[in-house]
Amino acid sequence: MSAFICFDAVSKSYGDVKVIDGLNLDINRGEFVSLLGPSGSGKTTMLMMLAGFETPTGGKILVDGNRVDHLPPHARNMGVVFQSYALFPHMSIAENIAFPLKMRGLSKSEMATRVNKALDMVQLTAARARKPSQLSGGQQQRIALARALVFEPKVVLMDEPLGALDKQLREHMQLELRELHKSLGLTVVFVTHDQNEAITMSDRIAVFNAGKIEQIDTPQAIYSRPKTKFVAQFIGETNLMKGSVAGTDNGIATINLSNGSRVSGRATDVLKQGSEIVLSVRPEALTIGESTSHANSLPVVVEDLVFQGDHTRVHLDCHGTKLAARVSGPTHFFVVGQVTNVSFSPDACAVVSQ
Ligand code: ADP
Ligand code: MG
């Protein structure tokens, strides 16, 4: 079965500058997919092409098997939520929500029923007569969401919709959006530059870098099986160690680290003997101490201990390479200057090209 939303070799140039470069992306019906990447990587451009506010300069966009890339926005029937809520300031909350229905020529009674349902969904029935300026940022965001959902679109597109909210409200809204996605069976394409937000909310994450997708996978796979150095560094915290491939066997590569040690790790690509690589290992995968059962062990010196509440970050030096370990249990037996080992399992490492 083909995907519900399909970007087929889509490019977008402004003058001579190519901001999206022959990009393929399939999104399934009912899926929550995040476009995650640094500022300027092309996320908004992708969303605007899907919404119909921008036209691709190459390739095709299909929804449900039909080409949409030359249809105007209103003919695509997609709900769109922007970072700035873009509510109409002179209209009441109820009028704001009714606007897309008015544009579609629904009857007064049908409009009233749907507006009431949408207000109820975002729990703002009591605010229906107020103006947007009389609501908090979080409430305005919920109204923008209600307006995007009121005409029961097949697809909802959101561009950093929680970016302007403070941390607590943002986390609350993340959970609300997840619930709405599930209960309404929506297909959501969600743009964010916040990796935690993408990990929390998504079925799959597409990691963008300079107009290309570096990896598209589940949050778990993106975190524990990054396929490129960019993905390993962009998602979560990691330790990177340079080296070269001494050999591979059954997907496990033996690595000569440039600091002289030899370790093994899971190879994500086909890696040739002698190729220059980077080994990525997460702070929580490192065990500090003399004797552990992990296959990889490196000599280290403890440089600093930083208490973080629920864990302690232990800064280590391994022949000049700085490493960080995350320790959840007690740390009173570690002292600064202590010479010890750090060990980790080959399965906890990702070996990617340099
Ligand atoms: P993101 O949303 O990931 O931050 P954008 O999609 O907004 O990235 O932008 C991608 C690139 O395209 C940027 O380098 C940006 O400067 C450029 N760009 C976006 N819109 C235009 C435009 N209308 N004219 C020229 N360049 C643009
Ligand atoms: Mg953007």
XYZ file of C-alpha atoms and ligand atoms in Angstrom:
382
model
C 0.000 0.000 0.000
C 1.373 3.418 -0.876
C 1.775 6.118 1.758
C -0.985 8.604 2.584
C 1.293 11.628 2.101
C 4.153 11.236 -0.346
C 6.920 13.684 -1.189
C 8.476 12.302 -4.352
C 11.894 13.796 -5.227
C 10.695 17.244 -4.121
C 13.016 20.216 -4.575
C 12.595 23.890 -3.803
C 14.892 26.673 -4.948
C 14.760 30.394 -4.323
C 16.713 31.824 -7.254
C 19.963 29.878 -7.378
C 19.680 28.625 -3.815
C 18.343 25.096 -3.417
C 16.769 24.847 0.042
C 15.161 21.403 -0.459
C 17.115 18.935 -2.525
C 15.308 16.020 -4.198
C 13.641 14.903 -1.010
C 11.545 11.738 -0.540
C 9.270 11.373 2.468
C 6.356 8.994 3.042
C 3.859 9.532 5.865
C 1.207 6.959 6.734
C -2.426 7.636 7.555
C -2.855 8.379 11.258
C 0.851 8.852 11.804
C 2.446 11.630 13.883
C 5.626 12.597 12.065
C 7.974 15.343 13.256
C 10.310 17.270 11.003
C 13.234 17.993 13.305
C 16.339 19.979 12.472
C 18.294 23.155 13.118
C 17.073 26.562 12.003
C 17.317 26.999 8.230
C 17.321 23.266 7.438
C 14.111 23.487 5.365
C 11.382 22.283 7.753
C 9.012 25.223 7.272
C 9.539 25.121 3.504
C 8.468 21.457 3.491
C 5.355 22.213 5.534
C 4.431 25.224 3.394
C 4.705 23.114 0.224
C 2.425 20.494 1.763
C -0.047 23.176 2.915
C 0.004 24.873 -0.493
C 1.554 28.205 0.484
C 4.707 27.363 -1.520
C 5.099 25.496 -4.822
C 7.886 22.950 -5.344
C 10.369 23.708 -8.120
C 10.797 19.967 -8.743
C 9.143 16.635 -7.910
C 5.625 15.733 -6.814
C 3.519 15.814 -3.649
C 0.691 13.271 -3.388
C -2.045 12.907 -0.781
C -4.098 9.745 -0.870
C -2.680 8.952 -4.301
C -3.616 12.317 -5.851
C -1.221 15.081 -6.839
C -1.794 18.185 -4.750
C 1.266 20.319 -5.448
C -0.594 22.723 -7.739
C -3.815 22.934 -5.719
C -4.493 26.104 -3.707
C -4.340 25.730 0.106
C -8.129 25.668 0.664
C -8.567 22.810 -1.813
C -6.188 20.590 0.165
C -8.362 20.484 3.269
C -5.499 20.581 5.748
C -5.567 22.269 9.146
C -2.557 24.484 9.761
C -1.245 25.835 13.074
C 1.602 28.349 13.044
C 3.974 29.381 15.820
C 2.326 32.791 16.033
C -1.261 31.717 16.540
C -2.464 34.038 13.769
C -5.875 34.534 15.397
C -8.031 37.399 14.106
C -7.744 40.034 16.880
C -11.052 41.782 16.169
C -13.096 38.556 16.230
C -14.302 36.715 19.321
C -12.960 33.251 20.085
C -16.146 31.626 18.747
C -15.944 33.719 15.545
C -12.294 32.774 15.100
C -13.149 29.094 15.301
C -16.178 29.518 13.013
C -14.100 31.256 10.329
C -13.002 28.169 8.333
C -16.618 26.904 8.412
C -17.953 30.246 7.136
C -15.402 30.087 4.290
C -16.765 26.663 3.416
C -20.344 27.897 3.440
C -21.740 25.731 6.242
C -25.220 26.486 7.600
C -25.591 28.532 10.801
C -26.816 25.580 12.864
C -24.090 23.244 11.581
C -21.516 25.955 12.369
C -22.852 26.381 15.916
C -22.714 22.619 16.582
C -19.154 22.299 15.325
C -17.876 25.414 17.125
C -19.355 24.166 20.406
C -17.703 20.790 19.918
C -14.327 22.389 19.127
C -14.524 24.703 22.144
C -15.362 21.734 24.324
C -12.424 19.764 22.897
C -9.912 22.428 23.952
C -11.810 23.129 27.191
C -12.398 26.805 26.503
C -16.175 26.981 26.232
C -16.267 29.667 28.929
C -14.013 31.942 26.831
C -16.157 31.866 23.680
C -17.175 35.547 23.759
C -13.720 36.904 24.612
C -11.195 38.413 22.186
C -7.822 36.676 21.635
C -5.949 39.432 23.532
C -7.933 38.489 26.652
C -6.483 34.966 26.668
C -3.093 33.639 27.788
C -0.565 32.333 25.240
C -1.486 28.739 25.985
C -5.206 29.444 25.611
C -4.639 31.260 22.296
C -2.644 28.290 21.087
C -5.547 25.979 21.947
C -7.928 28.250 20.010
C -5.590 28.124 16.997
C -5.678 24.348 17.309
C -9.488 24.290 17.579
C -9.710 26.471 14.445
C -7.388 24.082 12.580
C -9.481 21.054 13.586
C -13.023 22.436 13.366
C -13.539 21.567 9.696
C -12.380 17.993 10.373
C -9.344 18.040 8.094
C -7.614 14.815 7.074
C -4.230 16.252 7.903
C -3.008 18.732 10.491
C 0.224 20.637 9.908
C 1.915 22.427 12.775
C 4.955 24.678 12.576
C 6.600 25.045 15.991
C 3.160 25.604 17.555
C 4.460 25.440 21.121
C 7.589 27.545 20.574
C 6.266 30.652 22.309
C 5.042 28.881 25.456
C 6.961 28.490 28.703
C 8.390 25.063 29.548
C 5.623 23.839 31.851
C 2.785 24.824 29.526
C 4.673 23.455 26.524
C 5.004 20.048 28.171
C 1.322 20.086 29.119
C 0.328 20.978 25.530
C 2.578 18.223 24.160
C 0.551 15.674 26.089
C -2.748 17.286 25.009
C -1.707 17.175 21.349
C -0.688 13.534 21.686
C -4.099 12.723 23.142
C -5.937 14.607 20.371
C -3.857 12.883 17.729
C -4.812 9.498 19.134
C -8.459 10.146 19.909
C -9.249 11.864 16.569
C -7.042 9.540 14.484
C -5.320 12.558 12.901
C -2.380 12.499 10.548
C -0.011 15.112 11.959
C 3.082 16.674 10.428
C 4.782 18.620 13.181
C 7.772 20.940 12.751
C 10.098 21.497 15.680
C 13.750 22.246 16.404
C 13.343 20.799 19.918
C 14.623 17.220 20.025
C 12.888 16.395 23.319
C 9.583 17.555 21.900
C 10.059 15.390 18.802
C 11.029 12.366 20.915
C 8.054 12.815 23.255
C 5.390 13.229 20.601
C 6.260 11.399 17.407
C 5.613 8.014 15.869
C 8.536 8.812 13.585
C 11.051 11.638 13.345
C 12.604 12.927 10.112
C 15.917 14.585 10.967
C 16.644 17.476 8.589
C 20.034 18.898 7.772
C 20.584 21.478 5.019
C 17.520 20.568 2.947
C 17.987 16.814 3.227
C 16.664 14.101 5.518
C 19.568 12.425 7.328
C 17.411 9.748 8.921
C 13.731 8.939 9.367
C 12.926 6.468 12.118
C 11.118 5.898 15.398
C 12.330 8.045 18.311
C 13.923 4.926 19.840
C 15.870 4.110 16.664
C 16.923 7.733 16.122
C 18.246 7.854 19.681
C 19.945 4.468 19.952
C 20.779 3.736 16.289
C 21.802 7.056 14.740
C 22.947 6.494 11.167
C 25.052 9.627 10.768
C 27.307 11.758 12.935
C 24.883 14.659 12.555
C 21.963 12.619 13.934
C 24.073 11.228 16.805
C 25.047 14.758 17.831
C 21.729 16.472 17.246
C 19.553 14.047 19.224
C 20.391 13.835 22.902
C 23.810 14.027 24.445
C 26.556 11.729 23.244
C 30.276 10.976 23.445
C 32.080 10.901 20.119
C 35.404 9.144 19.634
C 37.327 9.164 16.359
C 38.949 6.055 14.957
C 39.255 3.720 12.006
C 37.762 0.346 11.148
C 40.077 -2.618 11.804
C 37.497 -5.153 10.592
C 33.806 -6.070 10.680
C 32.012 -9.251 11.609
C 28.234 -9.754 11.643
C 27.422 -6.030 11.885
C 29.922 -5.468 14.698
C 32.965 -3.373 13.773
C 36.313 -3.529 15.530
C 37.642 0.004 15.890
C 41.131 1.341 16.466
C 40.473 4.576 18.335
C 42.807 7.454 17.532
C 43.787 7.555 21.218
C 45.292 4.069 20.840
C 42.564 1.880 22.362
C 40.653 -0.849 20.567
C 36.887 -1.263 20.979
C 33.960 -2.756 19.111
C 30.589 -1.294 18.210
C 27.529 -1.809 16.086
C 28.151 -0.690 12.498
C 25.157 1.163 11.068
C 26.554 1.419 7.541
C 28.607 -0.864 5.399
C 32.041 0.137 6.626
C 35.230 -0.825 4.839
C 38.388 -1.775 6.647
C 40.500 1.319 7.182
C 37.619 3.816 6.839
C 37.617 6.751 9.205
C 34.690 6.621 11.621
C 33.188 8.166 14.712
C 31.984 6.022 17.578
C 28.976 7.460 19.406
C 28.121 6.247 22.905
C 25.526 7.828 25.202
C 26.507 9.034 28.720
C 24.050 6.606 30.357
C 25.716 3.649 28.586
C 29.054 4.237 30.302
C 29.855 2.293 33.473
C 32.676 3.602 35.637
C 34.789 1.136 37.637
C 37.499 -1.485 37.448
C 35.601 -4.687 36.792
C 32.452 -4.902 34.728
C 31.176 -7.443 32.251
C 31.143 -5.050 29.262
C 33.381 -5.965 26.336
C 34.744 -2.448 25.803
C 36.949 -0.948 28.482
C 39.026 2.248 28.382
C 41.379 3.744 30.994
C 40.133 7.111 32.313
C 40.812 9.766 34.911
C 37.876 11.274 36.836
C 37.941 15.042 36.226
C 34.769 16.378 37.793
C 31.515 15.308 39.432
C 28.446 17.493 38.856
C 25.315 16.736 40.872
C 22.185 17.250 38.728
C 19.420 16.178 41.108
C 18.240 12.873 39.669
C 21.727 11.903 38.423
C 25.375 12.916 38.555
C 27.439 13.813 35.497
C 30.933 12.454 35.763
C 33.486 14.124 33.487
C 36.277 11.799 32.412
C 39.497 12.101 30.457
C 40.550 9.190 28.269
C 44.010 9.872 26.806
C 42.955 13.428 25.975
C 39.410 12.557 24.816
C 36.780 14.095 27.094
C 33.879 11.803 28.010
C 30.735 12.348 30.083
C 29.030 9.564 32.034
C 25.602 9.754 33.627
C 25.411 7.970 36.963
C 22.018 7.485 38.613
C 23.146 5.756 41.806
C 25.523 6.867 44.578
C 28.852 8.440 43.543
C 30.633 8.918 46.893
C 33.302 6.365 45.903
C 34.442 8.478 42.911
C 37.027 11.164 43.586
C 38.528 13.764 41.275
C 41.900 12.573 39.990
C 41.020 8.889 40.426
C 42.443 6.553 37.771
C 39.905 3.951 36.738
C 38.134 2.439 33.724
C 35.025 3.160 31.791
C 33.266 0.271 30.102
C 30.376 -0.109 27.686
C 28.726 -2.733 25.552
C 29.357 -2.865 21.756
C 25.577 -2.841 21.371
C 25.376 0.587 23.048
C 27.668 2.161 20.427
C 26.862 3.448 16.981
C 29.707 3.491 14.479
C 29.116 6.130 11.789
C 31.181 7.714 9.022
C 33.237 10.757 9.985
P 13.523 26.004 8.961
O 12.037 26.049 9.067
O 14.092 24.625 9.068
O 14.198 26.944 9.919
P 13.117 27.223 6.365
O 12.350 26.206 5.602
O 12.351 28.371 6.905
O 13.959 26.503 7.496
O 14.254 27.816 5.438
C 15.160 27.003 4.724
C 16.087 27.888 3.928
O 15.345 28.543 2.896
C 16.753 28.993 4.737
O 18.091 29.094 4.332
C 15.955 30.223 4.382
O 16.759 31.360 4.468
C 15.543 29.948 2.948
N 14.273 30.596 2.571
C 13.070 30.352 3.133
N 12.111 31.102 2.546
C 12.735 31.861 1.615
C 12.298 32.855 0.668
N 11.014 33.221 0.572
N 13.247 33.397 -0.141
C 14.533 33.029 -0.060
N 15.002 32.107 0.803
C 14.122 31.534 1.626
Mg 10.858 27.146 10.397
